[in-house]
Coordinates of C-alpha atoms in Angstrom, one line a residue:
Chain A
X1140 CA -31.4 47.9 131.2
X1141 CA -32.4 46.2 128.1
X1142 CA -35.3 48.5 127.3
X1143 CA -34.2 50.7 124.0
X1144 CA -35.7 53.9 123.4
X1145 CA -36.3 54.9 119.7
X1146 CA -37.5 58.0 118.1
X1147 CA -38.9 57.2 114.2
X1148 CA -39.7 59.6 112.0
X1149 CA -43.4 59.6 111.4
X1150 CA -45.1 61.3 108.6
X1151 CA -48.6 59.9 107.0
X1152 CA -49.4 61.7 103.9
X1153 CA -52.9 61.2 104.6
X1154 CA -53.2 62.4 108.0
X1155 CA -50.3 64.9 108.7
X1156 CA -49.6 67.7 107.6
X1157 CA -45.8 67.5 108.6
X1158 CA -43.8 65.4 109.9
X1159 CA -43.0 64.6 113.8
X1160 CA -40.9 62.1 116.0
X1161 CA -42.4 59.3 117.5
X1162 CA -41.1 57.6 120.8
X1163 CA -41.2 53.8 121.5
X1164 CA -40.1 51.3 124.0
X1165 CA -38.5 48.6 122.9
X1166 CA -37.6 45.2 125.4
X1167 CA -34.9 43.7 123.3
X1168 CA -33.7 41.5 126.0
X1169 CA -30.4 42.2 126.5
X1170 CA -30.0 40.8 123.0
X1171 CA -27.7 42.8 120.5
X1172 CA -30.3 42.6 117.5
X1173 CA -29.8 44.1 114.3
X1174 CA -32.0 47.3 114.4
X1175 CA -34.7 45.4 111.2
X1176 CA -35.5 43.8 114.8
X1177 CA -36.2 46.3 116.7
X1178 CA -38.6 47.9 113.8
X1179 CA -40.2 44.8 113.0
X1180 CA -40.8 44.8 117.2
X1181 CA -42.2 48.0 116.7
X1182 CA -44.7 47.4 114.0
X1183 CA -46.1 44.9 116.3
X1184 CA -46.7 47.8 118.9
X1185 CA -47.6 50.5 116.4
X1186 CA -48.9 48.3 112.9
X1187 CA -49.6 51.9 110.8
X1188 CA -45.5 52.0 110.4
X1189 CA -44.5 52.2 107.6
X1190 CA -40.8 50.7 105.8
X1191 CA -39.1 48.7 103.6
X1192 CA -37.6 46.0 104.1
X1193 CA -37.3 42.3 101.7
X1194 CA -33.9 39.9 102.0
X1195 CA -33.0 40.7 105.6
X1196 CA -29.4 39.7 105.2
X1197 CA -27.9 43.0 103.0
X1198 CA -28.6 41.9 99.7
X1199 CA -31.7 42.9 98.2
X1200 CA -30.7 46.7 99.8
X1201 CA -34.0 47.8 100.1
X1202 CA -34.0 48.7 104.0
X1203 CA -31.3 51.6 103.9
X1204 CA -32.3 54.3 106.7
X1205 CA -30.6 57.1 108.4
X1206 CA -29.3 55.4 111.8
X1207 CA -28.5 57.9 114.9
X1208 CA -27.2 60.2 111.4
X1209 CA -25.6 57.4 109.5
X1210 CA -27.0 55.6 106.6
X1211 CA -26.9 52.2 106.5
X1212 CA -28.9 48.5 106.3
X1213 CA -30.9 48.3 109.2
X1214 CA -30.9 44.3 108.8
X1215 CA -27.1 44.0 108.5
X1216 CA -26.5 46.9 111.6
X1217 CA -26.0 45.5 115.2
X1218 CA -27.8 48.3 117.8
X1219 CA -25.0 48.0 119.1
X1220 CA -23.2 49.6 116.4
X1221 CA -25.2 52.9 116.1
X1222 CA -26.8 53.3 119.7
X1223 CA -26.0 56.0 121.6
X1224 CA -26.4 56.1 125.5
X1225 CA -29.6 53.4 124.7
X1226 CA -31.2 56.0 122.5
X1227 CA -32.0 55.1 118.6
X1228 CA -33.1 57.3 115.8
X1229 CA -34.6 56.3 113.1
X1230 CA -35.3 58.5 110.0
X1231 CA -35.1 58.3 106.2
X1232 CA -32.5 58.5 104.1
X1233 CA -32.1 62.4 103.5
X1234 CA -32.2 64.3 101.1
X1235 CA -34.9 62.5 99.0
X1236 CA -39.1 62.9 99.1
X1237 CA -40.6 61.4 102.2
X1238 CA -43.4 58.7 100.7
X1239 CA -44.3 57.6 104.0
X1240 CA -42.7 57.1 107.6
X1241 CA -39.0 55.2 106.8
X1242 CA -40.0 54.8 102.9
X1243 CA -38.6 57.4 100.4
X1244 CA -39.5 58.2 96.6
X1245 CA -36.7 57.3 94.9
X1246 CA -37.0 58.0 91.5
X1247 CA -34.3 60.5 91.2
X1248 CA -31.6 58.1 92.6
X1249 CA -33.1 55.9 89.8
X1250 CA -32.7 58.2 87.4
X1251 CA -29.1 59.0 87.8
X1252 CA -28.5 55.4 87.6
X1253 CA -30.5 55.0 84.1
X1254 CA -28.6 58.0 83.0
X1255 CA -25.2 56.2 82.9
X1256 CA -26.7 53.3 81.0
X1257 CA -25.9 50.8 83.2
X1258 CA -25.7 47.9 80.7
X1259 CA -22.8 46.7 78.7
X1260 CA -22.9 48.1 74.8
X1261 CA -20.5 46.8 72.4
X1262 CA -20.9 47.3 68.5
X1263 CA -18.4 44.6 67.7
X1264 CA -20.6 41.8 65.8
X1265 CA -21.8 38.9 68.1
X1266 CA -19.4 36.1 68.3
X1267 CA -20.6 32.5 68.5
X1268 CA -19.4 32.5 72.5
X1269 CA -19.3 34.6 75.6
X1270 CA -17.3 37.6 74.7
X1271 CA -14.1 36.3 76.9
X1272 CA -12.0 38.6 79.2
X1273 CA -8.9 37.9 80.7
X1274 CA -8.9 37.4 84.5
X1275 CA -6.9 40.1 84.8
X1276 CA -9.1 42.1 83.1
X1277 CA -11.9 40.9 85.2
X1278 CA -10.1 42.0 88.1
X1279 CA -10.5 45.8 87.2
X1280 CA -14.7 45.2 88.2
X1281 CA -14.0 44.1 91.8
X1282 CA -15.3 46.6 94.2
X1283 CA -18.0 47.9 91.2
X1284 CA -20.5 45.3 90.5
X1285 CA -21.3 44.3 93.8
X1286 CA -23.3 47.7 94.3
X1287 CA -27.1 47.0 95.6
X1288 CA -28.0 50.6 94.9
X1289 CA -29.6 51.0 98.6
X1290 CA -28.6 54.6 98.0
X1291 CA -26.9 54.7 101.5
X1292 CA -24.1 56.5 100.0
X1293 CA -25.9 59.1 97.8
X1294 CA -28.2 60.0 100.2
X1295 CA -25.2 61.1 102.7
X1296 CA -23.7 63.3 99.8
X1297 CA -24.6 66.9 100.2
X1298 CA -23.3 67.6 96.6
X1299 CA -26.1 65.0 95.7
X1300 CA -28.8 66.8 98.5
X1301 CA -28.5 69.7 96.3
X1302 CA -28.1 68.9 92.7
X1303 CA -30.2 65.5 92.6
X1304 CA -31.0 66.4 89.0
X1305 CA -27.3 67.5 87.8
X1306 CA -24.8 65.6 89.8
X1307 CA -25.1 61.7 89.3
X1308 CA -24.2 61.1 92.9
X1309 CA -22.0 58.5 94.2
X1310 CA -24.2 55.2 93.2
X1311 CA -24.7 56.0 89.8
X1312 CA -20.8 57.4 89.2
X1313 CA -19.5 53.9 90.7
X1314 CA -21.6 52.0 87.7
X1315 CA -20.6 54.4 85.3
X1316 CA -17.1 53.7 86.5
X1317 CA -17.5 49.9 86.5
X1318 CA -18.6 49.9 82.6
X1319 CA -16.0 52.6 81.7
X1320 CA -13.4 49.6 83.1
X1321 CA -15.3 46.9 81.6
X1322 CA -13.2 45.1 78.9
X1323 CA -15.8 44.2 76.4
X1324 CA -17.9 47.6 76.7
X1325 CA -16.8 49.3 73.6
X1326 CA -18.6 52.6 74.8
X1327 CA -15.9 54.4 76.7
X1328 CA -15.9 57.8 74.4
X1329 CA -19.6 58.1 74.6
X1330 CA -20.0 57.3 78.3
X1331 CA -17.6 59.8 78.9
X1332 CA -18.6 62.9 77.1
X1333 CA -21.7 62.0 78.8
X1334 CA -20.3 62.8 81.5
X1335 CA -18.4 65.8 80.6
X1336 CA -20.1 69.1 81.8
X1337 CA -19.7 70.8 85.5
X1338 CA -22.2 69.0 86.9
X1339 CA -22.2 64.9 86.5
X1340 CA -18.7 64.1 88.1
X1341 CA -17.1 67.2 89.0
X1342 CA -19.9 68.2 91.8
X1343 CA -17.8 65.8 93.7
X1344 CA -15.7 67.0 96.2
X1345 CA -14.3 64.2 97.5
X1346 CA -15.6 64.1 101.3
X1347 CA -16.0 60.6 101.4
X1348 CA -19.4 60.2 103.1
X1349 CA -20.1 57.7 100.3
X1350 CA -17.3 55.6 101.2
X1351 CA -18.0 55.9 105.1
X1352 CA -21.1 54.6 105.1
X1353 CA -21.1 52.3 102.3
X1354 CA -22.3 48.9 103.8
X1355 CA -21.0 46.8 100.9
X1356 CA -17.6 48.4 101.6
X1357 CA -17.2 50.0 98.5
X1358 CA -15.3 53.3 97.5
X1359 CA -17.3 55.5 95.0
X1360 CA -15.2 58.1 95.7
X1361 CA -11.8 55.9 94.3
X1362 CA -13.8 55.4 91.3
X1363 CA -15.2 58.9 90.6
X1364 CA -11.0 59.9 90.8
X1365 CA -10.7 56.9 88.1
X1366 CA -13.7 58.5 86.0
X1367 CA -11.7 62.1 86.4
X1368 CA -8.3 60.6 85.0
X1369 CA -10.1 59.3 82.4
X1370 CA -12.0 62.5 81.5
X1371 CA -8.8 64.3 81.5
X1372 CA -6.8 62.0 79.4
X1373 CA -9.6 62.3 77.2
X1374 CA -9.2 65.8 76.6
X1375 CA -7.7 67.5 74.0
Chain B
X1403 CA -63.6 64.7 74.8
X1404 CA -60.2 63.8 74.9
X1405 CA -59.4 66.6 77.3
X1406 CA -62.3 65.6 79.2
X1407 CA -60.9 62.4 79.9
X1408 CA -57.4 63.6 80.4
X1409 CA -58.9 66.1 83.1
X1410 CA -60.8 63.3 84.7
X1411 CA -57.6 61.0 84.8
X1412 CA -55.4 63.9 86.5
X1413 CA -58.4 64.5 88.6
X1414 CA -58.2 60.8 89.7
X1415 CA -54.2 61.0 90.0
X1416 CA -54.0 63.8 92.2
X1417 CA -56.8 62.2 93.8
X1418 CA -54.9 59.1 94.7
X1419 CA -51.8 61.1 95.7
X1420 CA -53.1 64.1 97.3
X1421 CA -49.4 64.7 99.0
X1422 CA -47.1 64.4 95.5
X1423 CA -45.6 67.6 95.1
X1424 CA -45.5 69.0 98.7
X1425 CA -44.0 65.7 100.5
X1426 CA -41.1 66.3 103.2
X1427 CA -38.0 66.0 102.2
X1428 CA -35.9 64.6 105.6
X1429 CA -33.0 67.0 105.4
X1430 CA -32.4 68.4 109.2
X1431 CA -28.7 68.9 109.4
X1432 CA -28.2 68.7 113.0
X1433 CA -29.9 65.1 112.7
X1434 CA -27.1 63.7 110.8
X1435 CA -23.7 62.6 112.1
X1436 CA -20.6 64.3 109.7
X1437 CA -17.2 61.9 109.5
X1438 CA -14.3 64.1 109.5
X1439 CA -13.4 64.3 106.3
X1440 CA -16.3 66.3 105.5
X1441 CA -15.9 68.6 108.4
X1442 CA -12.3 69.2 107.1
X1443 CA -14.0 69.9 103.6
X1444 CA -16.4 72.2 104.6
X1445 CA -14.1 74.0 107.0
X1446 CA -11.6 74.1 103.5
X1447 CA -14.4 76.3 102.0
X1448 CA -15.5 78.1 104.9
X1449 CA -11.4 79.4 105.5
X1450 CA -11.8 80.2 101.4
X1451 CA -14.7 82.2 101.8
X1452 CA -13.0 84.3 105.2
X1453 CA -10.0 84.2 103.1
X1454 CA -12.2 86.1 100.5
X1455 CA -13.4 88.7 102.3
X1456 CA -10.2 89.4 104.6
X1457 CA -8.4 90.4 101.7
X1458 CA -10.4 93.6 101.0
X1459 CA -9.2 94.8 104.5
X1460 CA -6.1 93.7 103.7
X1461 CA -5.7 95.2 100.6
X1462 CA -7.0 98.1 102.0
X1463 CA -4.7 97.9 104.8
X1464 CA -1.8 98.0 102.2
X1465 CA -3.2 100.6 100.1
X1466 CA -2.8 103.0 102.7
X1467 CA 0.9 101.9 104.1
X1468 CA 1.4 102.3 100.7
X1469 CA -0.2 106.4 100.2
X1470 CA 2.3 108.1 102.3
X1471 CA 5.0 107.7 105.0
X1472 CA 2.3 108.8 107.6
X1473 CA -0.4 105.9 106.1
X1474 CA 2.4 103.7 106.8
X1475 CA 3.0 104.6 110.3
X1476 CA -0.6 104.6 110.6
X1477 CA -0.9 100.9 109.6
X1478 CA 2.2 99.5 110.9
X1479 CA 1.1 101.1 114.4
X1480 CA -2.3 99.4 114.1
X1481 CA -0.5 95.8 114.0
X1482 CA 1.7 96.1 116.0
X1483 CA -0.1 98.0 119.3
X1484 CA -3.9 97.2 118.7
X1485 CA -4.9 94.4 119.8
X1486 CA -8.0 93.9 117.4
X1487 CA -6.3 94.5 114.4
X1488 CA -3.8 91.4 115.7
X1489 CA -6.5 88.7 116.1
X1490 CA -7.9 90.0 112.7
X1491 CA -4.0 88.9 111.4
X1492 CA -4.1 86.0 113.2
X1493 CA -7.4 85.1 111.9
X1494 CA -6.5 85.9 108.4
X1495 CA -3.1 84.1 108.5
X1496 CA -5.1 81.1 110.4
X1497 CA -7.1 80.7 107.6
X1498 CA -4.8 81.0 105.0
X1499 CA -2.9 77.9 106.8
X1500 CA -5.3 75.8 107.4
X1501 CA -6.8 76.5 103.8
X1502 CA -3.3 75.8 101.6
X1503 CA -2.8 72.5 103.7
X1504 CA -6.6 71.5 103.1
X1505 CA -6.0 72.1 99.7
X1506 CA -2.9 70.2 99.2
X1507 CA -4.8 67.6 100.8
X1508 CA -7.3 67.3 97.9
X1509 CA -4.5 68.1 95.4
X1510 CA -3.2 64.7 96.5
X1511 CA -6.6 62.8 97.0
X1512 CA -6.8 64.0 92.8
X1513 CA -3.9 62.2 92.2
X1514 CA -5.0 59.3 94.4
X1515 CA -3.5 59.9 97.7
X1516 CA -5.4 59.2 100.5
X1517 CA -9.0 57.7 99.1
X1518 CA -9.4 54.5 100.9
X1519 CA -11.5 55.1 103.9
X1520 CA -8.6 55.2 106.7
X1521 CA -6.7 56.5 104.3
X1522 CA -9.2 60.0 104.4
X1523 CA -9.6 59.9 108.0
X1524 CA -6.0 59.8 108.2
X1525 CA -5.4 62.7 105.8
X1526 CA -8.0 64.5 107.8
X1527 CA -6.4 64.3 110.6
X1528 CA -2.9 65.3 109.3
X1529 CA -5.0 68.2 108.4
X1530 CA -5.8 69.3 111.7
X1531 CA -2.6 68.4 113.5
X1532 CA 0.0 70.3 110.4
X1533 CA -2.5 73.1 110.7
X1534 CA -3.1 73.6 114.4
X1535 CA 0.8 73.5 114.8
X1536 CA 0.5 76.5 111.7
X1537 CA -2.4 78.5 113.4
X1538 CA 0.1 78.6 116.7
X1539 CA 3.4 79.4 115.0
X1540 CA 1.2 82.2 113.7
X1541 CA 0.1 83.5 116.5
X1542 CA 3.7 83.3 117.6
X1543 CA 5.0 85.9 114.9
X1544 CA 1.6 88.1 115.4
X1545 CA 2.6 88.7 118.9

């Protein structure tokens, strides 16, 4: 049996009024291909589908898409990792508008992430060098800067499905978090009280669905604890 | 004439993007697959919310042992011979168990217990096993 049977979401603005599941047959084979593959196979049957999709190796994190209920990158995820019984699903990442088949609008992800300023601000004047940190110091941004924002993990946070506009969500609270520990930012009291109201951080209630599908292997939910402790050592 | 091109421009927006506004929002619960952790979490505030609304009854139920000798007859015959007003015990002190060890649970995760990914799973399943063995010895002291 090497024939795979997927169900995409389908959903043309133009043409539908809602959206419906679409079946296809896929020969992969025998072959464990990463499921890009199989959609890429697919757009050769059926060329209206519609996704993204750019690096193909888990870099460029443009391809996330809700797998058999999990987010992830469909170029970096085996079939044989998500496949149930030879069935695969295929939808968008939830929780955010539907552009077009597999491709979301995700300007509200994007603008969680601006909110947090997600650049390094020091007021200290210039120096003639690189402002130098200690390695040690450099440590504290492992498992922070190497977020792609796919949005995988923000997209499977219900807290985020329903405050997009209030909570910063997983993606954006890890970059806050990787500035707040940044040696040379000299920004940590404003980033903070930023962040200091019901809504931003404390909509988090620590399920993990960030950190479980994550496909970087990162833990937003570690940080937003980090990002708590320093709110609350912040207060008066 | 400013207006009038400001009309024609929306007019061309909306135009080239008839389905802003209205477009589907992919959102079907049952589609998506839930880790344990978050089925411990939501079952956390669902035994919160039972735990709630049991306690009018039970405060009720105290209220009138407490009225009179007979009230207290009344209720202490109630739990110990009828049979529905035992499960509702049960269920109440089922709740109550399984939400004070859910809630220790994220007591530690705020102090940074348990936030690694194995680290929740295992916490979650501590949960479940700690308050099973609790919903049992429960049941035990009911009946």
């Amino acid at each position: 049996m090497s024939t795979l049977q997927v169900s995409i979401y389908r959903y043309n603005p133009e043409t539908d009024d809602a959206p419906y599941m679409q079946e296809f047959q896929v020969d992969t084979q025998g072959r464990d291909l990463m499921v890009l593959n199989v959609i890429q196979m697919i757009k050769e049957q059926d060329s209206t589908l519609a996704y993204r999709r750019s690096c193909r190796e888990g870099v460029c994190g443009s391809d996330g898409v809700n797998m058999n209920g999990k987010n992830g990158l469909t170029c970096v995820t085996p079939i044989s990792e998500v496949t149930k019984g030879n069935k695969l699903v295929l939808r968008p990442l939830p929780g955010l508008p539907v552009v077009r088949d597999l491709v979301v609008d995700m300007s509200m992800f994007y603008k969680q992430y601006e909110r947090i300023q997600p650049y390094l601000q020091n007021d200290a004047s210039e120096p003639a060098i690189e402002r130098l940190q200690s390695p040690e110091d450099r440590d504290k941004l492992d498992g922070l800067y190497e977020c792609i924002l796919c949005a995988c993990c923000s997209t499977s946070c219900p807290s985020f499905w329903w405050n997009p506009d209030k909570f910063v969500g997983p993606a954006g609270l890890l970059q806050a978090y990787r500035f707040l520990a940044d040696s040379r930012d000299t920004a940590t009291k404003e980033r903070l009280s930023s962040l200091d109201d019901p809504f931003s951080v404390f909509r988090c209630r620590g399920i993990m669905n960030c950190v479980n599908v994550c496909p970087k292997g990162l833990n937003p939910t570690r940080a937003i604890g980090k990002i708590r402790e320093m709110l609350l050592s912040n207060a008066t | 004439m400013l207006r009038g091109a400001r009309e024609s421009e929306s007019a061309v927006n909306s135009k080239k993007n008839p389905s802003q506004g209205k477009r589907p929002v992919n959102l079907d619960l049952t589609s998506l697959q839930f880790p344990l952790p978050s089925l411990v979490s939501i079952t956390h505030r669902i035994s919160g919310i039972i735990l709630f609304v049991g306690l009018i009854f039970l405060f009720w139920a105290f209220d009138v042992s407490l009225s009179s000798p007979a009230g207290f007859d009344a209720v202490k015959d109630a739990i110990t011979g009828n049979a529905l007003a035992k499960i509702v015990c049960w269920g109440l002190l089922s709740a109550l168990g399984y939400h004070l060890v859910a809630g220790i649970r994220h007591l530690l995760m705020d102090i940074g217990y348990g936030e690694s990914l194995e680290g929740g799973q295992r916490g979650s399943q501590l949960v479940i096993v700690i308050s099973a063995v609790l919903v049992i010895l429960s049941g035990v002291w009911v009946w």
